[in-house]
Coordinates of C-alpha atoms and ligand atoms in Angstrom, one line a residue:
X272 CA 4.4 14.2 44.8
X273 CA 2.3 15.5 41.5
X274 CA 1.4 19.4 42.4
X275 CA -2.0 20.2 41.8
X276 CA -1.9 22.9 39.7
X277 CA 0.2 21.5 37.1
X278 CA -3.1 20.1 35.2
X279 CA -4.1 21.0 32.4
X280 CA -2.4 24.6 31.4
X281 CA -0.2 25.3 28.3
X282 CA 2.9 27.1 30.7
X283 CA 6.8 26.8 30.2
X284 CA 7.3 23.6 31.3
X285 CA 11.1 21.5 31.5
X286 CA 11.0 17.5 31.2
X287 CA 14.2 17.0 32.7
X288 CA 15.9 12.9 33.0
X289 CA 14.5 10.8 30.1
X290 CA 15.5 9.2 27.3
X291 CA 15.2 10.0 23.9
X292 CA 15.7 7.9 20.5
X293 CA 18.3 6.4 23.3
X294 CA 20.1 8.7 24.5
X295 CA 19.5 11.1 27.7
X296 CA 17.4 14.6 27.1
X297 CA 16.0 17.2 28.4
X298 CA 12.6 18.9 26.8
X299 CA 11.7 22.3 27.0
X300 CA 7.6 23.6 26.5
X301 CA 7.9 27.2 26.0
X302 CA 3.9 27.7 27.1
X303 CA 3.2 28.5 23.1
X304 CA 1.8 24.7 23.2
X305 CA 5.0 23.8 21.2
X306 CA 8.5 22.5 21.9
X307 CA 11.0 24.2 21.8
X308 CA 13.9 22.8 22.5
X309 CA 15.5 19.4 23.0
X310 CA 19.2 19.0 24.0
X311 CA 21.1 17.0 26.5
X312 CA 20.6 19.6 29.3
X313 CA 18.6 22.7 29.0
X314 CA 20.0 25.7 30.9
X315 CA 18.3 28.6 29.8
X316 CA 14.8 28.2 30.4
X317 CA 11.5 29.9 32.4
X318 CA 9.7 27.1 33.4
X319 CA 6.9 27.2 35.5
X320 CA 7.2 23.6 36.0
X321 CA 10.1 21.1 36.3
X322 CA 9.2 17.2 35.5
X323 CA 11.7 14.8 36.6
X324 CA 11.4 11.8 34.3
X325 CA 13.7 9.2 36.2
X326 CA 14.6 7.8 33.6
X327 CA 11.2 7.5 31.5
X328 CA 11.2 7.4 28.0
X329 CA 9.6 9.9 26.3
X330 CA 7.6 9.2 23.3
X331 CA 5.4 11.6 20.6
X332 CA 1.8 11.7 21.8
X333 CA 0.3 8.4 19.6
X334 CA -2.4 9.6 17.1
X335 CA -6.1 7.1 17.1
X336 CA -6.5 7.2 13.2
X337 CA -10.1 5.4 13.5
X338 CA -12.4 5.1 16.6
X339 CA -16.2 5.7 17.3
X340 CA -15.2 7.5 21.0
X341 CA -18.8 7.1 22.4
X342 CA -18.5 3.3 21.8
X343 CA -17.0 2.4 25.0
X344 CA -20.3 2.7 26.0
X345 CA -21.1 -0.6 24.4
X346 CA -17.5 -2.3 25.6
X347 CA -18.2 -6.2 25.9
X348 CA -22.1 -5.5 25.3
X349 CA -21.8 -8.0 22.5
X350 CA -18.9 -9.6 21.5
X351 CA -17.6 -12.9 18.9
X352 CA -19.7 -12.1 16.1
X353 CA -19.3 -11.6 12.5
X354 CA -19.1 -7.3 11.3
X355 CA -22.7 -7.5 9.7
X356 CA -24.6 -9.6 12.3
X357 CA -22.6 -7.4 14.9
X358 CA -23.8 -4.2 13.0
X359 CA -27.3 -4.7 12.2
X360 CA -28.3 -6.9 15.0
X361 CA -26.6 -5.3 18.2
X362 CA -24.8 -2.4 17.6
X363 CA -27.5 -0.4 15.4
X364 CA -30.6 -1.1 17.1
X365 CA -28.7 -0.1 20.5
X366 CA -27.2 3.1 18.7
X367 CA -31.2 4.0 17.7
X368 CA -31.6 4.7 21.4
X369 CA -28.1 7.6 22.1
X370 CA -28.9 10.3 24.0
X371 CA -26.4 13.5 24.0
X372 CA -25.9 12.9 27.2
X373 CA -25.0 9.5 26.4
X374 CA -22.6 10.5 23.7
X375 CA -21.0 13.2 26.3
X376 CA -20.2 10.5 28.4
X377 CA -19.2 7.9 26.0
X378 CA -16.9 10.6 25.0
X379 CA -15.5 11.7 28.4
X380 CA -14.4 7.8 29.3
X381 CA -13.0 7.4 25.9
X382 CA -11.0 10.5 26.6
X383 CA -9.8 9.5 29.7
X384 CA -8.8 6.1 28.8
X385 CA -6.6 7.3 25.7
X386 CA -5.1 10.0 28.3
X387 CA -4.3 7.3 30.5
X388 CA -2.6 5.4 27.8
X389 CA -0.6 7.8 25.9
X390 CA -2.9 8.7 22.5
X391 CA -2.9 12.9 22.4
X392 CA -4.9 13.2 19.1
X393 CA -7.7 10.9 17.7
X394 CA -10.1 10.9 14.7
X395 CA -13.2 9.9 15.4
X396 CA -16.6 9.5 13.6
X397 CA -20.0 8.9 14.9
X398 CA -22.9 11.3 16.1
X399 CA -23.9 14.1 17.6
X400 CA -20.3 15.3 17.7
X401 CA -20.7 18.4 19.4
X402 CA -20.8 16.4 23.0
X403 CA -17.6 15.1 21.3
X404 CA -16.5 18.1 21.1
X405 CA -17.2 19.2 24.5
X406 CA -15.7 16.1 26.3
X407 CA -12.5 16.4 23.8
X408 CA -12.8 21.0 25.1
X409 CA -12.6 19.4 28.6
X410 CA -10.0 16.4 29.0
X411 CA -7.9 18.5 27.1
X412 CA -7.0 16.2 24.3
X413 CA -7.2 16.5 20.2
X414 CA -9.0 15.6 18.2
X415 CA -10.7 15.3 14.2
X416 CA -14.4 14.7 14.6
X417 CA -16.9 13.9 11.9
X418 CA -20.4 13.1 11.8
X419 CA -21.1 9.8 10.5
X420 CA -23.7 10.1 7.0
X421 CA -25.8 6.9 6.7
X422 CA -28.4 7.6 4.2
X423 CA -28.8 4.0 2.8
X424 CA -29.5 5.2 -0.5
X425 CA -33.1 7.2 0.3
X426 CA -33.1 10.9 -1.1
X427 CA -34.8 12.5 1.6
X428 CA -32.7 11.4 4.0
X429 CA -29.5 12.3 2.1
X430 CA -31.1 15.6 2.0
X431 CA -31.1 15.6 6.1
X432 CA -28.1 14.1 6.6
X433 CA -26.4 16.9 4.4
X434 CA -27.8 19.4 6.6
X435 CA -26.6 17.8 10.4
X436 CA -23.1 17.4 8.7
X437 CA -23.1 21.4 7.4
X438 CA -24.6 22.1 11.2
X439 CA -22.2 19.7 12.7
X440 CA -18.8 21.5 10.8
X441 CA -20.6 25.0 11.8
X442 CA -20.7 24.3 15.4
X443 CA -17.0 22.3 15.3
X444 CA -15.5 25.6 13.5
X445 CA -17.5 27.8 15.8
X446 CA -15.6 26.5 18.9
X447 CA -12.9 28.0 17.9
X448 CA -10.6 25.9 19.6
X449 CA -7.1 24.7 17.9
X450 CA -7.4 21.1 19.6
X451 CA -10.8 20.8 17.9
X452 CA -10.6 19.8 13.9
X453 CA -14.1 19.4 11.9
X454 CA -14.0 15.8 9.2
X455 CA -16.5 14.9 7.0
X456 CA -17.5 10.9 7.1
X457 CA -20.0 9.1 5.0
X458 CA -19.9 6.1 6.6
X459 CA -19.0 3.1 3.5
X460 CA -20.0 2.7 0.1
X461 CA -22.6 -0.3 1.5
X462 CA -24.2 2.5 3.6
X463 CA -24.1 5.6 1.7
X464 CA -25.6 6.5 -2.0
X465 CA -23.7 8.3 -5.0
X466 CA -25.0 11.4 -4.5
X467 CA -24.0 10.9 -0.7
X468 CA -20.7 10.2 -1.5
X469 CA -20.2 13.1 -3.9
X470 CA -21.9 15.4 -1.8
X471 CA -19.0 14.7 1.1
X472 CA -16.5 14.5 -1.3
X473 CA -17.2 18.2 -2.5
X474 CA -18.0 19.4 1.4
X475 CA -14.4 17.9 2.3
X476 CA -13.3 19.8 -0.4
X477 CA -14.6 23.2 -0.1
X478 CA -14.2 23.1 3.8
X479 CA -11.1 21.7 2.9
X480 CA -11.5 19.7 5.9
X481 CA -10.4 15.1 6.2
X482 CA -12.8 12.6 4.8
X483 CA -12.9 9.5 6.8
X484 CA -14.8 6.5 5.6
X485 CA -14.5 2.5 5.9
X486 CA -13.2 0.4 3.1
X487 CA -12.8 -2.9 2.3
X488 CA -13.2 -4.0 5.8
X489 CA -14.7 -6.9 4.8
X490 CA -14.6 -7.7 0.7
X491 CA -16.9 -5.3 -0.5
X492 CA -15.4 -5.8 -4.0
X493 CA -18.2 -8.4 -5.2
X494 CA -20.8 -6.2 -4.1
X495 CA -19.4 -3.0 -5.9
X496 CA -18.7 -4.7 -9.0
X497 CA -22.5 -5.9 -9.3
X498 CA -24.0 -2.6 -8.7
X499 CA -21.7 -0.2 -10.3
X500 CA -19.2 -2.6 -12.5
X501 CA -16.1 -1.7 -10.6
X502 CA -14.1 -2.7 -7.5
X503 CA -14.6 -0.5 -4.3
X504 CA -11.2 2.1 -5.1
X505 CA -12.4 3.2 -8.1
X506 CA -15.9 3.6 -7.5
X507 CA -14.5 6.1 -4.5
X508 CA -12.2 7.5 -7.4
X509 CA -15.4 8.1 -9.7
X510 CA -17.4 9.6 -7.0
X511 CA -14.8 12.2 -6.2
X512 CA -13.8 10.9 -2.8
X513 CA -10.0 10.2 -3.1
X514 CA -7.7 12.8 -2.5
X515 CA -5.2 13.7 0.1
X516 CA -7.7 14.7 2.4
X517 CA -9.0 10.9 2.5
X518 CA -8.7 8.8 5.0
X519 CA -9.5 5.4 4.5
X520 CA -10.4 2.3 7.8
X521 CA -9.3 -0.8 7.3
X522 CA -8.3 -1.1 3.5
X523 CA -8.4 -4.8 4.0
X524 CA -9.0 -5.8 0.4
X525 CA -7.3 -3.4 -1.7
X526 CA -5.4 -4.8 -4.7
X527 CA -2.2 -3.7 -6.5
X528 CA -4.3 -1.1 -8.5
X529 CA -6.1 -0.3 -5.8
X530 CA -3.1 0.3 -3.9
X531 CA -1.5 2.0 -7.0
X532 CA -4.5 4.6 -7.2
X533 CA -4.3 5.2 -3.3
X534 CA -0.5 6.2 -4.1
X535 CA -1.4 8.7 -6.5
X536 CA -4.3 10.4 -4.9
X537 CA -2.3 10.4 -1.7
X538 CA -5.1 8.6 -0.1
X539 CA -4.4 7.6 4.1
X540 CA -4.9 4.3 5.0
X541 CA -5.4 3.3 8.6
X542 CA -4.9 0.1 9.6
X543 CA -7.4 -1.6 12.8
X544 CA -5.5 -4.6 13.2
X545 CA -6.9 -5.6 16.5
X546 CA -10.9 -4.9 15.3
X547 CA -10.2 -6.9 12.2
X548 CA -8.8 -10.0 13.5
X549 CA -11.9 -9.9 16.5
X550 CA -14.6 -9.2 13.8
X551 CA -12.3 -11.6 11.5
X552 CA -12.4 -9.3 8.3
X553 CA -10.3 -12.4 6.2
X554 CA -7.3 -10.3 5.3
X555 CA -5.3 -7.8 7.1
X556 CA -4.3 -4.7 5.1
X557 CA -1.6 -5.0 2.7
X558 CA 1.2 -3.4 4.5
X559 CA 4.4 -4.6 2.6
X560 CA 2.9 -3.1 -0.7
X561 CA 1.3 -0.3 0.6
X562 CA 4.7 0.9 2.2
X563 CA 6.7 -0.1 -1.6
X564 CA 3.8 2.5 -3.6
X565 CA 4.5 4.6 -0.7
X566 CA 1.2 5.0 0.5
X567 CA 0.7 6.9 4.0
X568 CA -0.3 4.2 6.6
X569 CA -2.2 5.3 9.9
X570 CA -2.8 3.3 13.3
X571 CA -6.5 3.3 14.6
X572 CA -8.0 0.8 17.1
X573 CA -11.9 1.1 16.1
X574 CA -14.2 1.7 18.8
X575 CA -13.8 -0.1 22.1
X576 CA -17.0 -2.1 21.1
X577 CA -15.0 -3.8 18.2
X578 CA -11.3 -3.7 20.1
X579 CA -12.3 -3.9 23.1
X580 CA -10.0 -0.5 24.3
X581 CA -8.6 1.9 23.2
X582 CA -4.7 1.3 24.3
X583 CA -2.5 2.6 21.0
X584 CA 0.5 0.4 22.2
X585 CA -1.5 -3.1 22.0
X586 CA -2.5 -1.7 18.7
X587 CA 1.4 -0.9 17.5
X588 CA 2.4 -4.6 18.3
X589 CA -1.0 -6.3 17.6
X590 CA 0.1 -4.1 13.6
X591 CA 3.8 -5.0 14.0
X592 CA 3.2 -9.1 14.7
X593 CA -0.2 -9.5 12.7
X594 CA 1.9 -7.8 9.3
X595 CA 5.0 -10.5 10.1
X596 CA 2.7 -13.0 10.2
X597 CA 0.2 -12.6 7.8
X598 CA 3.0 -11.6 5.0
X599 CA 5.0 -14.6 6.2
X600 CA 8.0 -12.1 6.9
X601 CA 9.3 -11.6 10.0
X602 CA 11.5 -8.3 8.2
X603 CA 7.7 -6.6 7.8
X604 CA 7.0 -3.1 10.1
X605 CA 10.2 -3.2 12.2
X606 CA 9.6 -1.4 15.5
X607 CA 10.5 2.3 14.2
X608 CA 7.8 1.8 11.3
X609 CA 5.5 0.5 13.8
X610 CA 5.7 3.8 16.0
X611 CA 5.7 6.1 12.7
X612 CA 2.3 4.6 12.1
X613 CA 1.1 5.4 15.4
X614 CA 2.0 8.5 15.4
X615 CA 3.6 10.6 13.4
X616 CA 1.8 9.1 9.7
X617 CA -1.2 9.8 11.2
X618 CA -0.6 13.5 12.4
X619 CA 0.6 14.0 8.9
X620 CA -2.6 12.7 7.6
X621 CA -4.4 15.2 9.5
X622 CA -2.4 18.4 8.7
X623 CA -0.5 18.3 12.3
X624 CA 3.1 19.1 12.7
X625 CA 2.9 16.4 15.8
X626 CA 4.5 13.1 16.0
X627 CA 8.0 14.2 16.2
X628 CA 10.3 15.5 19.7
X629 CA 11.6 17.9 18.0
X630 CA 11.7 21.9 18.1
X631 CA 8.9 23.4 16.6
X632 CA 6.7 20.6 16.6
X633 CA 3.6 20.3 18.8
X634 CA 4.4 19.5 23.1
X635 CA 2.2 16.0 22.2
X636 CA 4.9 14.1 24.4
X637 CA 3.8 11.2 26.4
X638 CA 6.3 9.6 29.2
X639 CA 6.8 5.9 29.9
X640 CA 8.0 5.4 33.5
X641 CA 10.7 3.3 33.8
X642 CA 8.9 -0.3 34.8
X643 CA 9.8 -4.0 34.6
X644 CA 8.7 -4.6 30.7
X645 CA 11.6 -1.8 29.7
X646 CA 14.3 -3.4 31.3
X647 CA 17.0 -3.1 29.7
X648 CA 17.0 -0.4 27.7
X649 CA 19.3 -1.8 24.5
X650 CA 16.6 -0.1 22.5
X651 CA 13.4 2.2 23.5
X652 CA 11.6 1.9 20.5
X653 CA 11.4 -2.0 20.4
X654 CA 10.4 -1.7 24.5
X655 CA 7.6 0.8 23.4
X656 CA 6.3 -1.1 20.3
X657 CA 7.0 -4.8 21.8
X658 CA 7.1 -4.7 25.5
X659 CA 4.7 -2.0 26.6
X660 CA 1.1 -1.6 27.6
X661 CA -0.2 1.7 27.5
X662 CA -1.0 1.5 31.3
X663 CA 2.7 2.0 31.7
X664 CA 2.6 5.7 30.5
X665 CA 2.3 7.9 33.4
X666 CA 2.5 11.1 32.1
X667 CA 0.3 12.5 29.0
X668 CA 1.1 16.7 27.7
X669 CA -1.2 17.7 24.9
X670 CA -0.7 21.2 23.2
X671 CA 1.8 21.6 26.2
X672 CA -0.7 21.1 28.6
X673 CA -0.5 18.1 31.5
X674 CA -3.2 16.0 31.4
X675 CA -2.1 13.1 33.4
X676 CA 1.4 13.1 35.6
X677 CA 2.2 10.2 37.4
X678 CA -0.9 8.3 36.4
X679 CA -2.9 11.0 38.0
X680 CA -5.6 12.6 36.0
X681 CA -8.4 14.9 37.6
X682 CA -11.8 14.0 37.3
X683 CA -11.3 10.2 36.6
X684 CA -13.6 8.8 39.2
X685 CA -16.6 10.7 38.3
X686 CA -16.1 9.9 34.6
X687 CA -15.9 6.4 35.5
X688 CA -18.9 6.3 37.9
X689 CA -21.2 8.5 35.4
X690 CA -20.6 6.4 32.2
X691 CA -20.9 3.3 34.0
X692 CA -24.2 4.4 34.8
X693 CA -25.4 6.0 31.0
X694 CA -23.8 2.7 29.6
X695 CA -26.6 0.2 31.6
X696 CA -29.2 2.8 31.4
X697 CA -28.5 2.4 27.4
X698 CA -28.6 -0.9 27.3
X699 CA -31.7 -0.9 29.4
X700 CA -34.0 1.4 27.2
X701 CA -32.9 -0.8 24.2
X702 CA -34.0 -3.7 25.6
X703 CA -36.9 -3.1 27.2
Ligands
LIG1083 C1 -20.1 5.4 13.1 C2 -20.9 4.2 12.8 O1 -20.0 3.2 12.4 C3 -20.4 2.0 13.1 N1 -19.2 1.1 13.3 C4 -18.6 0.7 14.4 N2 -17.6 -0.2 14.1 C5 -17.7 -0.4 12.8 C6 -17.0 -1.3 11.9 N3 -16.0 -2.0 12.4 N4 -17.3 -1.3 10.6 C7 -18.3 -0.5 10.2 N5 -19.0 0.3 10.9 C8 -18.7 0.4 12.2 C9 -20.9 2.5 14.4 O2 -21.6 1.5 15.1 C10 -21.7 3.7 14.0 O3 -23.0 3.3 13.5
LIG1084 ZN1 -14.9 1.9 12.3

C-alpha cells in the first residue's frame, strides 16, 4: 500500500530492489533533490522513506525536448491533415480563442500525463506561460518554458511581442523556483521577421537563457533561398540565432553543411519522429550524420495535437525504428542511443546535470514495474526502448520528490474532469 504522505516532498528517500544498467541496486535521495548514492546495497542511510522496487527497472526521468503542453487541449480535435492546412485552418483560429484558464488546464493534464508516463523535465513553447508555470509549481515536474513570438513580419507587433516575452522571462525568474527554467522561442523563420529573430537571439543571449524554434519541419529551404538567397541554417546563422543555447524541432531538412554548421555552433537538435510521420514532413531528421559531426540530438513528441500523447517511450522506439528504416540500416540508434536521446542529450541541452543514476546528479529517476512486456530481462535498456509503453512506469521522483508511486498520483481525477470540460468549452467558443 502507497502511504499518503510520500507525495510530493524532496526527503531522504531509499529505492531499494531494482535493476540498474542490469544488474541489482539500491538508490539513495539524500532530501537535497539529488542522488546520492548508488551501490548494490545501501546501509548507511536516513531515509524517511523506503521504496521497494520488486524488481522494477529504474530509469533517468526522460526529458520532452519539444511540446506545446496546453495542446492536449486540442487532442484528436483535428487530425490527418497536412502541417500548413493543420496550422492555419484548425489549430490557429482555435488558439485565437485560449483563455489562461484554459492554458492552466491544458497545462495541468499535460503534466499529469507525462508524470504518469515517466518524462521529469519538458521544454515547452506556447503562451501565456505563467499558467505553465503554475501547473509545472504544482505537479511538481520541470520544466523550460518560452513564450512563442509570432510577429509575421509586422513592426508593431514585433514591438509587442518583444515586450510579453521580457514580461514572460520576468515573471518565470521571479518564481524563483529551481524546477522552473525561462526559454526564449520565436516560433520559425516562416512566422517570425529578421528583426524578430535577432531580437530573441540577443535576449537568449543576455538572459543567457535556451532558444527553441522549429526548423525545417517541412522544406523551408525553397522558401528561404527566394526571400533572403540562402538555405534555412544559415539564414539562422546570419541572424545570430545559432549557438549553444539553440535548440532546434524537427531539423527535417538539414543538409551536410547545415549539419556541419549545427556541429560548430553546438546547436541542439530535437527530433519529433512521431509528429512528423502523422503531419508527413517528407524526411525524417538526419540522424546517422548528425551523430558522425557530433551534433547533440534531443527526443520531443510535439504537442498532443500533432502526436497525439505525450508518452516519451513510444517516442524512443517510434526515433529508434523510423531512423533504421528511413536510413535503410538496421545498425542506426541502437537502444542505448535511443534512451540517451530521451534523456540525458536533452538535459544536457538544457544546462541540467539529469539524465544519469548516478551520485550527484539530479533524483529524476522513474521506475518500471516489472510487467509482461519486460520479461525476460536479457537487457533493460532494449525492454525500455523496444518493449515498453510509458503506462508501464509506476513510479515518477522529480528533484527527489514522489510524484506518482505505484501509478498513484494525487489530484488526477479532477485534472481529468476540469480539462475535459475547458477543452469542449474551447472548442465551442471557436465554433460558434
Ligand atoms: C507554439 C505555436 O506552435 C504551433 N505548433 C504546434 N505544432 C506545430 C508544428 N508541428 N509546427 C509548427 N508549429 C506548431 C502551436 O499551434 C502554437 O501556435
Ligand atoms: Zn512544435
Amino acid at each position: 500500500m502507497t502511504e499518503p504522505d510520500i507525495f510530493g516532498k524532496t526527503v531522504p528517500i531509499l529505492i531499494r530492489n531494482v535493476t540498474l544498467n542490469n544488474k541489482p541496486a539500491e538508490i539513495y535521495l539524500d532530501g537535497t533533490g539529488n542522488i546520492s548514492a548508488v551501490a548494490e546495497k545501501i546501509t548507511d542511510h536516513d531515509a524517511e522513506f523506503i521504496i521497494d522496487g520488486n524488481g522494477a527497472t529504474a530509469l533517468p526521468g526522460m526529458v520532452n525536448m519539444h511540446t506545446h503542453s496546453p495542446m492536449g487541449l486540442l487532442r484528436g480535435y483535428s487530425d490527418d491533415m497536412p502541417l500548413f492546412e493543420w496550422l492555419s485552418t484548425k489549430i490557429w483560429p482555435t488558439e485565437a480563442h485560449l483563455t489562461e484558464n484554459d492554458i492552466y488546464w491544458g497545462a495541468k493534464l499535460a503534466c499529469l500525463e507525462m508524470i504518469r508516463t515517466g518524462t521529469t523535465t519538458f521544454n515547452d513553447m506556447y503562451f501565456m506561460m505563467d499558467n505553465v508555470a503554475r501547473a509545472v509549481d504544482e505537479a511538481g515536474i520541470r520544466a523550460c518554458l518560452s513564450y512563442c513570438m509570432i510577429d509575421g513580419g509586422d513592426h508593431a507587433k514585433f514591438e509587442s511581442e518583444c515586450s510579453v516575452m521580457e514580461k514572460t522571462v520576468a515573471a518565470l525568474k521571479a518564481r524563483n523556483n529551481p524546477r522552473i527554467m525561462p526559454g526564449v522561442s520565436p516560433h520559425a523563420i516562416y512566422t517570425v521577421s529578421e528583426e524578430g529573430l535577432r531580437w530573441c537571439a540577443e535576449f537568449s543571449r543576455t538572459e543567457n537563457i535556451p532558444l527553441h524554434i522549429h526548423v525545417d519541419e517541412t522544406d523551408e529551404n525553397p522558401d528561404c533561398i527566394k526571400a533572403h538567397g540562402m538555405r534555412v541554417v544559415p539564414w539562422l546563422d546570419h541572424c545570430g540565432v545559432l549557438s549553444e543555447r539553440c535548440i532546434a524541432a524537427h531539423c527535417c531538412w538539414l543538409d551536410a553543411d547545415d549539419i556541419a554548421l549545427f556541429a560548430q555552433r553546438n546547436v541542439t537538435a530535437v527530433h519529433n519522429p512521431v509528429s512528423n510521420m502523422k503531419l508527413t514532413v517528407g524526411r525524417a531528421l538526419p540522424y546517422p550524420e548528425m551523430k558522425a559531426a557530433g551534433v547533440n540530438v534531443a527526443l520531443g513528441t510535439d504537442g498532443a495535437s500533432s502526436n497525439n500523447d505525450l508518452d516519451m517511450f513510444a517516442e524512443m522506439k517510434t526515433a529508434a525504428i523510423l531512423q533504421k528504416f528511413f536510413w535503410n540500416d538496421p545498425t542506426v540508434m541502437p537502444a542505448d542511443e535511443a534512451l540517451a536521446v530521451a534523456s540525458r542529450n536533452g538535459a544536457k541541452a538544457l544546462g541540467l546535470n539529469a539524465g544519469i543514476i548516478a551520485p550527484g546528479y539530479l533524483a529524476d529517476i522513474i521506475l518500471v514495474g516489472r510487467n509482461p512486456a519486460n520479461v525476460p530481462a536479457f537487457n533493460t535498456t532494449s525492454n525500455a526502448v523496444y518493449a515498453t509503453s510509458g503506462l508501464a512506469v509506476d513510479t515518477t521522483i522529480c528533484n527527489g520528490a514522489v510524484l506518482m508511486h505505484e501509478g498513484i498520483i494525487p489530484g488526477a481525477e479532477e485534472i481529468l474532469k476540469k480539462s475535459e470540460e475547458v477543452a469542449f468549452d474551447l472548442v465551442r467558443r471557436a465554433t460558434a
